[in-house]
XYZ file of N, CA, C and O in Angstrom:
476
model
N 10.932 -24.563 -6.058
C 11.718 -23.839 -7.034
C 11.294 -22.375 -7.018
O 10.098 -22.124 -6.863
N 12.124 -21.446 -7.157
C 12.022 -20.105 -6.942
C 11.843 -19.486 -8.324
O 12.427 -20.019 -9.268
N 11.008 -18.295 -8.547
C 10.984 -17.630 -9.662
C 12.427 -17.340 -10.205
O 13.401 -17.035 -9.516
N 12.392 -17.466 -11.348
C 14.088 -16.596 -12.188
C 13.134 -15.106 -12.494
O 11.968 -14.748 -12.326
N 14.252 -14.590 -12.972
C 13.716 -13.276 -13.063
C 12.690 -12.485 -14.180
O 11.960 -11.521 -13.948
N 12.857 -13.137 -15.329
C 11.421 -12.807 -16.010
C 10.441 -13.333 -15.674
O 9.401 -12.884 -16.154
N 10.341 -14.631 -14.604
C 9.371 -14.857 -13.745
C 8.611 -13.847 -12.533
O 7.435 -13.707 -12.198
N 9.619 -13.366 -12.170
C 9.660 -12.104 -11.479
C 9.232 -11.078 -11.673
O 8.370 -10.764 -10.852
N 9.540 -10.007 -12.783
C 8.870 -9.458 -14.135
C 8.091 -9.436 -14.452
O 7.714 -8.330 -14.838
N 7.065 -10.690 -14.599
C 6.192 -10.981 -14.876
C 5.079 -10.872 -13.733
O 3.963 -10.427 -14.003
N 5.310 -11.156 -12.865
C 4.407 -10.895 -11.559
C 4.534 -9.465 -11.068
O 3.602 -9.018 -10.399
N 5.560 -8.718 -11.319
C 5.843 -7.466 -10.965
C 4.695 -6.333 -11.821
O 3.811 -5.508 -11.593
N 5.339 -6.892 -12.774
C 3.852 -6.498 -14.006
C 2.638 -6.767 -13.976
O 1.916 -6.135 -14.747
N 2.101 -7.670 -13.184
C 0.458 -7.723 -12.826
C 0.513 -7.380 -11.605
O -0.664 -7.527 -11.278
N 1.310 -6.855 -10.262
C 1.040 -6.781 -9.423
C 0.693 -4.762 -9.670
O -0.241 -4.023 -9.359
N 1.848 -4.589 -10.280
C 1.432 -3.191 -10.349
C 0.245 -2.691 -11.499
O 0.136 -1.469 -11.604
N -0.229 -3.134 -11.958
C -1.285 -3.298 -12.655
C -2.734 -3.315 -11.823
O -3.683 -2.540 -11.943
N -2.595 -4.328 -11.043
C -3.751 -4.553 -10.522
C -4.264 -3.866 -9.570
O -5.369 -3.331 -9.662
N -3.285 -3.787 -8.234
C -2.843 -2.782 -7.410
C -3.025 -1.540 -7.337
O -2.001 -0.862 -7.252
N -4.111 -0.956 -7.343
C -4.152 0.754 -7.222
C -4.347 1.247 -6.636
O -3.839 2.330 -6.928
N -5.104 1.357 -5.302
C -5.612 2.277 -4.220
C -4.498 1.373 -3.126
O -3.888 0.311 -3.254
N -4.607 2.470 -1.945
C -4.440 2.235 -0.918
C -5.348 3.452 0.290
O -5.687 4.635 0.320
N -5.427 2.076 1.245
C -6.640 2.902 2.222
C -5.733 2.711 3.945
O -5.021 1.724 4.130
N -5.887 3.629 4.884
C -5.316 4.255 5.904
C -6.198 3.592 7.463
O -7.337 3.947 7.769
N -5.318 2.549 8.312
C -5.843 2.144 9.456
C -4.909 2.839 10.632
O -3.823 3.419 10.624
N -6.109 2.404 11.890
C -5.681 3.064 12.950
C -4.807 1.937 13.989
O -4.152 2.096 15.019
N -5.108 0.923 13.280
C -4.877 -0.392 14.123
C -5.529 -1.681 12.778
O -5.994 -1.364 11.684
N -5.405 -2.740 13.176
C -5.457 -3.633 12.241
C -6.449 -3.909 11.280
O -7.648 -3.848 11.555
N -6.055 -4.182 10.268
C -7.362 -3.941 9.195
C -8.491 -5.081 9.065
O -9.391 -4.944 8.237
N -8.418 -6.269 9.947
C -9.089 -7.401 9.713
C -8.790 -7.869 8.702
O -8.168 -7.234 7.850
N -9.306 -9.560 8.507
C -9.812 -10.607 7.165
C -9.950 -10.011 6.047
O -9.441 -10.413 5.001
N -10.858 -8.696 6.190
C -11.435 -8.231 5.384
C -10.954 -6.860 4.757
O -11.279 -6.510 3.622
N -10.190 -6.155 5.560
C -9.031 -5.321 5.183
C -10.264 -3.535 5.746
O -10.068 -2.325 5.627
N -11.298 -4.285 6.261
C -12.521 -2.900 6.172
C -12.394 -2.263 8.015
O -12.953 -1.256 8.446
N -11.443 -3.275 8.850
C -11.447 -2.816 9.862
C -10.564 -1.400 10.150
O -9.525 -1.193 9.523
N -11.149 -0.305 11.303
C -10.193 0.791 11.656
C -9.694 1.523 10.650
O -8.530 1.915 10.564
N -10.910 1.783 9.586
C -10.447 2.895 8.393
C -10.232 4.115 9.308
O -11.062 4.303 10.198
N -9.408 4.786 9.200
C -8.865 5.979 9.353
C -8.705 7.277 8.658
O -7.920 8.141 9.047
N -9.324 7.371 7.817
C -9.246 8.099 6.383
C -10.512 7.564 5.761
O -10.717 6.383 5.482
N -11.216 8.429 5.604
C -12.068 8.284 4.666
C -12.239 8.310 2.826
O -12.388 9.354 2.191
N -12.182 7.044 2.259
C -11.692 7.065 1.028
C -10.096 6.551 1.065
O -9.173 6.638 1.875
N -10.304 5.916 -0.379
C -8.748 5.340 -0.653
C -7.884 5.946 -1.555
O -8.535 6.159 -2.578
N -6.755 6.324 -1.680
C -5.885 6.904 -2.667
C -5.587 5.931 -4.045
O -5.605 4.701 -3.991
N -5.336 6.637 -5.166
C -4.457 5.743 -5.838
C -2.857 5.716 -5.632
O -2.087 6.505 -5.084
N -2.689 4.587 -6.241
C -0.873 4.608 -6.500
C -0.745 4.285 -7.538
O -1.401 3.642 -8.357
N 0.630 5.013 -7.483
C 1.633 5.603 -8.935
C 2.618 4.356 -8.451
O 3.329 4.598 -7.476
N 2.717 2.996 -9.081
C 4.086 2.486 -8.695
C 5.203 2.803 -9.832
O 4.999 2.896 -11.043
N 6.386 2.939 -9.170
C 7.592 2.851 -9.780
C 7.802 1.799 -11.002
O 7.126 0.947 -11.579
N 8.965 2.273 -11.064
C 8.981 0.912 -12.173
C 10.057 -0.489 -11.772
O 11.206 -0.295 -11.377
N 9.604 -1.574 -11.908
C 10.011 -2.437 -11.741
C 11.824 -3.060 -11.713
O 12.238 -3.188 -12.865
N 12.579 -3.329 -10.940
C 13.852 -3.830 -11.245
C 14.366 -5.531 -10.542
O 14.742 -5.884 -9.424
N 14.151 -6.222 -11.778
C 14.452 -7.626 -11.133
C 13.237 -8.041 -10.395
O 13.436 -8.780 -9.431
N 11.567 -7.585 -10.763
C 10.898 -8.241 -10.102
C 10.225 -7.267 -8.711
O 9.079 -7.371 -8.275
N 11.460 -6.198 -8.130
C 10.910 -5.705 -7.307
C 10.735 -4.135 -7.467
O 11.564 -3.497 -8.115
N 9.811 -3.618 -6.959
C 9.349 -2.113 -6.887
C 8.747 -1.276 -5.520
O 8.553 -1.658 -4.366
N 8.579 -0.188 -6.073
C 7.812 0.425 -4.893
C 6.872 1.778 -5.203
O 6.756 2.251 -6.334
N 6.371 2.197 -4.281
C 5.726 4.044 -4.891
C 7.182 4.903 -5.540
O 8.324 5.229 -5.216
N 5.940 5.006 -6.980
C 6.728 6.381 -7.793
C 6.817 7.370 -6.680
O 7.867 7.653 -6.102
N 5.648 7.875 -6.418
C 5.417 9.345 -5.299
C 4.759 8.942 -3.789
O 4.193 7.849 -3.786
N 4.759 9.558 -2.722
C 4.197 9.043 -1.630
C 2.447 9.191 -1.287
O 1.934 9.976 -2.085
N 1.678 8.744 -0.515
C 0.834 8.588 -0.425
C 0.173 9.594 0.605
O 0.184 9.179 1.764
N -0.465 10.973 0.381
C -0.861 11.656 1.232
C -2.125 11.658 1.548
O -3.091 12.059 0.898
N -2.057 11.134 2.701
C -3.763 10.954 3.308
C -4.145 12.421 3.748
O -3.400 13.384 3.929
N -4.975 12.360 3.822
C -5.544 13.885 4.442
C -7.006 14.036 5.349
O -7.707 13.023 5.333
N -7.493 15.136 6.089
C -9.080 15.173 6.808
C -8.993 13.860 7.771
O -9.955 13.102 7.893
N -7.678 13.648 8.482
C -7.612 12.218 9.734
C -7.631 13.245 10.732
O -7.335 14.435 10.622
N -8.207 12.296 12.171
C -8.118 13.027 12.977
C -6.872 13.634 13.871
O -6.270 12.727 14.446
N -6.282 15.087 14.154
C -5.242 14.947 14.181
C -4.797 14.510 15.599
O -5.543 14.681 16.564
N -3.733 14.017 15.699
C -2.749 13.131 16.638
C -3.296 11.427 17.042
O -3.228 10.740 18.061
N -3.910 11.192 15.501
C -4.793 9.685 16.043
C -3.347 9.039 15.515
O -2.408 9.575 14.927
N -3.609 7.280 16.094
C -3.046 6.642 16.051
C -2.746 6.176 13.767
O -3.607 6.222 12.888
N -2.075 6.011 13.706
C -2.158 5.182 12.362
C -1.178 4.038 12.061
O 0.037 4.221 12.131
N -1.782 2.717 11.686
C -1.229 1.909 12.027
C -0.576 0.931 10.736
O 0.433 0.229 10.804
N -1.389 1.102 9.680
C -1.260 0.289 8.488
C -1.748 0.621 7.086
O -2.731 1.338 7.270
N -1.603 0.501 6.075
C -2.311 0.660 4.581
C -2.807 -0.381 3.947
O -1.907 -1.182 3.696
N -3.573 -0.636 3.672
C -4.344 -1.592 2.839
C -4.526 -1.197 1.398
O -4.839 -0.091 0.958
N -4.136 -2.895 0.407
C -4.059 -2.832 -1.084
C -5.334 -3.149 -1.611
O -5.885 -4.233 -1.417
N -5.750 -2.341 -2.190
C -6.962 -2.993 -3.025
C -7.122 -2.746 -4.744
O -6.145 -2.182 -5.236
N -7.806 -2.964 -5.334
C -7.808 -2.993 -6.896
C -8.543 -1.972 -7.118
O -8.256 -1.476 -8.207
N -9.649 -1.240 -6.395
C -10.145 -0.231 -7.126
C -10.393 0.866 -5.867
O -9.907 0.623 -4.762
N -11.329 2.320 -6.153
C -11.479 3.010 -5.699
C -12.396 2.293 -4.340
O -11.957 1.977 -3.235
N -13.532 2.196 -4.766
C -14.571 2.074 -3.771
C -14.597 0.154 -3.673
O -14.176 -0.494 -4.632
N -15.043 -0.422 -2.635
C -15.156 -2.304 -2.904
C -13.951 -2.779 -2.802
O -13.115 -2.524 -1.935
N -13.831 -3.816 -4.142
C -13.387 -4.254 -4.774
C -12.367 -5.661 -4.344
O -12.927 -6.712 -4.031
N -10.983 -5.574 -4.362
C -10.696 -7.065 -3.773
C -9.485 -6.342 -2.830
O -8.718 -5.387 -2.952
N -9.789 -7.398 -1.797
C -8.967 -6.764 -0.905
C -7.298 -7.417 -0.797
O -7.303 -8.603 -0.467
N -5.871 -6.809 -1.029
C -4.775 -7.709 -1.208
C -3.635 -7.766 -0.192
O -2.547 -8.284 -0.444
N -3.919 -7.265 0.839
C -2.952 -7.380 1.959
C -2.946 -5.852 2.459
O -3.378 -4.858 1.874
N -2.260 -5.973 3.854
C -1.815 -4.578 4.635
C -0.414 -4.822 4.840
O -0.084 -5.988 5.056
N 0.375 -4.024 4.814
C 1.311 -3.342 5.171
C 1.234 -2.715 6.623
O 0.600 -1.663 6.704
N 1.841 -3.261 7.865
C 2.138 -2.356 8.867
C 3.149 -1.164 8.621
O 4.209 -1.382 8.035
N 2.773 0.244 9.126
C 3.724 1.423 8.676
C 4.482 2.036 10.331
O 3.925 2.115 11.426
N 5.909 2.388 9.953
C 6.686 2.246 11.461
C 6.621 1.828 12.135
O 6.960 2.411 13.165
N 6.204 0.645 12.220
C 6.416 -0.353 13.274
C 4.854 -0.590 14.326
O 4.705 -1.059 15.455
N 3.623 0.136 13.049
C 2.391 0.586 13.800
C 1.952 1.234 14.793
O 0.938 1.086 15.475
N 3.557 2.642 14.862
C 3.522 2.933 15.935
C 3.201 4.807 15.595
O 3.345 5.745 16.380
N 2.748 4.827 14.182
C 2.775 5.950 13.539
C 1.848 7.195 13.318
O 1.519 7.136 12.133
N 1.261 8.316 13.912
C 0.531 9.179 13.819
C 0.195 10.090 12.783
O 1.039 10.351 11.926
N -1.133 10.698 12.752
C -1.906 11.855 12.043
C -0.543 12.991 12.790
O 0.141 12.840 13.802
N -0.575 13.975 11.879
C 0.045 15.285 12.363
C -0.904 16.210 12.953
O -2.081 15.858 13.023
N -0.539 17.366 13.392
C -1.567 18.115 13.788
C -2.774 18.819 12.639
O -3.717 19.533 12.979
N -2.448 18.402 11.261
C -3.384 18.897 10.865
C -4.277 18.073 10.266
O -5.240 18.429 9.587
N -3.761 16.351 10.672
C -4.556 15.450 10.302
C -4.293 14.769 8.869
O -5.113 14.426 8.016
N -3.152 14.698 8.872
C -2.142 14.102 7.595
C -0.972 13.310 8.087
O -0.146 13.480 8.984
N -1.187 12.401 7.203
C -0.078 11.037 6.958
C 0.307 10.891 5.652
O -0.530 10.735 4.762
N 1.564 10.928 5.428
C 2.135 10.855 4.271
C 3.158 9.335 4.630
O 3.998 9.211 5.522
N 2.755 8.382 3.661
C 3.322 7.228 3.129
C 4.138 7.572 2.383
O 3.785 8.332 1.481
N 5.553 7.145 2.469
C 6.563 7.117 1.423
C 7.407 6.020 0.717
O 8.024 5.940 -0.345
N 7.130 5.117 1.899
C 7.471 4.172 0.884
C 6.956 2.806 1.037
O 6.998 2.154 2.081
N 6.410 2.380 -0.215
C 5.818 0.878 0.308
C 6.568 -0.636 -1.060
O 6.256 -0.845 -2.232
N 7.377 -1.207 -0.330
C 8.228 -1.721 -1.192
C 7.812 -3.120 -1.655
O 7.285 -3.715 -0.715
N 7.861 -3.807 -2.701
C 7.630 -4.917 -2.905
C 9.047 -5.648 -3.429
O 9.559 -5.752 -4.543
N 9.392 -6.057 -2.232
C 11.070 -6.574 -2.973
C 11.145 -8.601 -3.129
O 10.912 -9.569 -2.405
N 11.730 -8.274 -4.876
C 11.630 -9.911 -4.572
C 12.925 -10.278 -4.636
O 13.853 -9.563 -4.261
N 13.069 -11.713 -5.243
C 14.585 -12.376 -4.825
C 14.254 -13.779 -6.434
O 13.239 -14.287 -6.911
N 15.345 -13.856 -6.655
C 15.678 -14.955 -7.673
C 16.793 -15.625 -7.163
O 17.627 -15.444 -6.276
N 16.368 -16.976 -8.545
C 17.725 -17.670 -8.331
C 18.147 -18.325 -10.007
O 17.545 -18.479 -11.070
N 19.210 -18.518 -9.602
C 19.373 -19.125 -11.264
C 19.325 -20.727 -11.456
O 19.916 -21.591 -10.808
N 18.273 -20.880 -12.751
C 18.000 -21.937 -12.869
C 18.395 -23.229 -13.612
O 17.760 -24.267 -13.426
């Protein structure tokens, strides 16, 4: 059975809650989400606000001090600044995506889209 939509809502609301940093790989992040940091330090996120369950970034995610023209491959979710719990990666363009020349990656959009049904 599939969530209805204040089911939806409801998870949308602890996901963006919990959810605050995101951290910058060059290639895959491992088990552990600590592989091929690319960026030193993790950003926070501003998520949007929720519709039917699904959301995404209020504003985009500007990494900065990468090396420039390195590979960048993915973002990783975690709950706090430094540690903490690690909640999945996101591959970004197809992991086929680079530092600029001055050693910046800007994330724009990272979507969490869900789906209902009526019950």
């Amino acid at each position: 059975m599939a969530l209805n939509e204040v089911g939806l809502e409801a998870l949308a609301t602890l996901l963006r809650a919990t959810i605050g940093y995101a951290q910058l790989h060059s290639a895959g992040a491992g088990v552990n989400g600590t592989d091929n940091i690319c960026v030193t330090g993790r950003l926070p996120i501003i998520w949007g606000l929720s519709t039917n369950g699904s959301f995404g970034l209020q504003s985009p995610l500007r990494f900065i001090a990468g090396i420039p023209n390195s590979p960048v491959h993915s973002v990783t979710l975690w709950d706090s600044e430094m540690d903490g719990v690690f909640y999945g990666e996101f591959p970004l363009s197809g992991g086929d995506g680079q530092m600029n020349l001055e050693g910046e990656f800007i994330v724009t959009a990272l979507d969490f889209l869900a789906s209902s049904t009526d019950a």
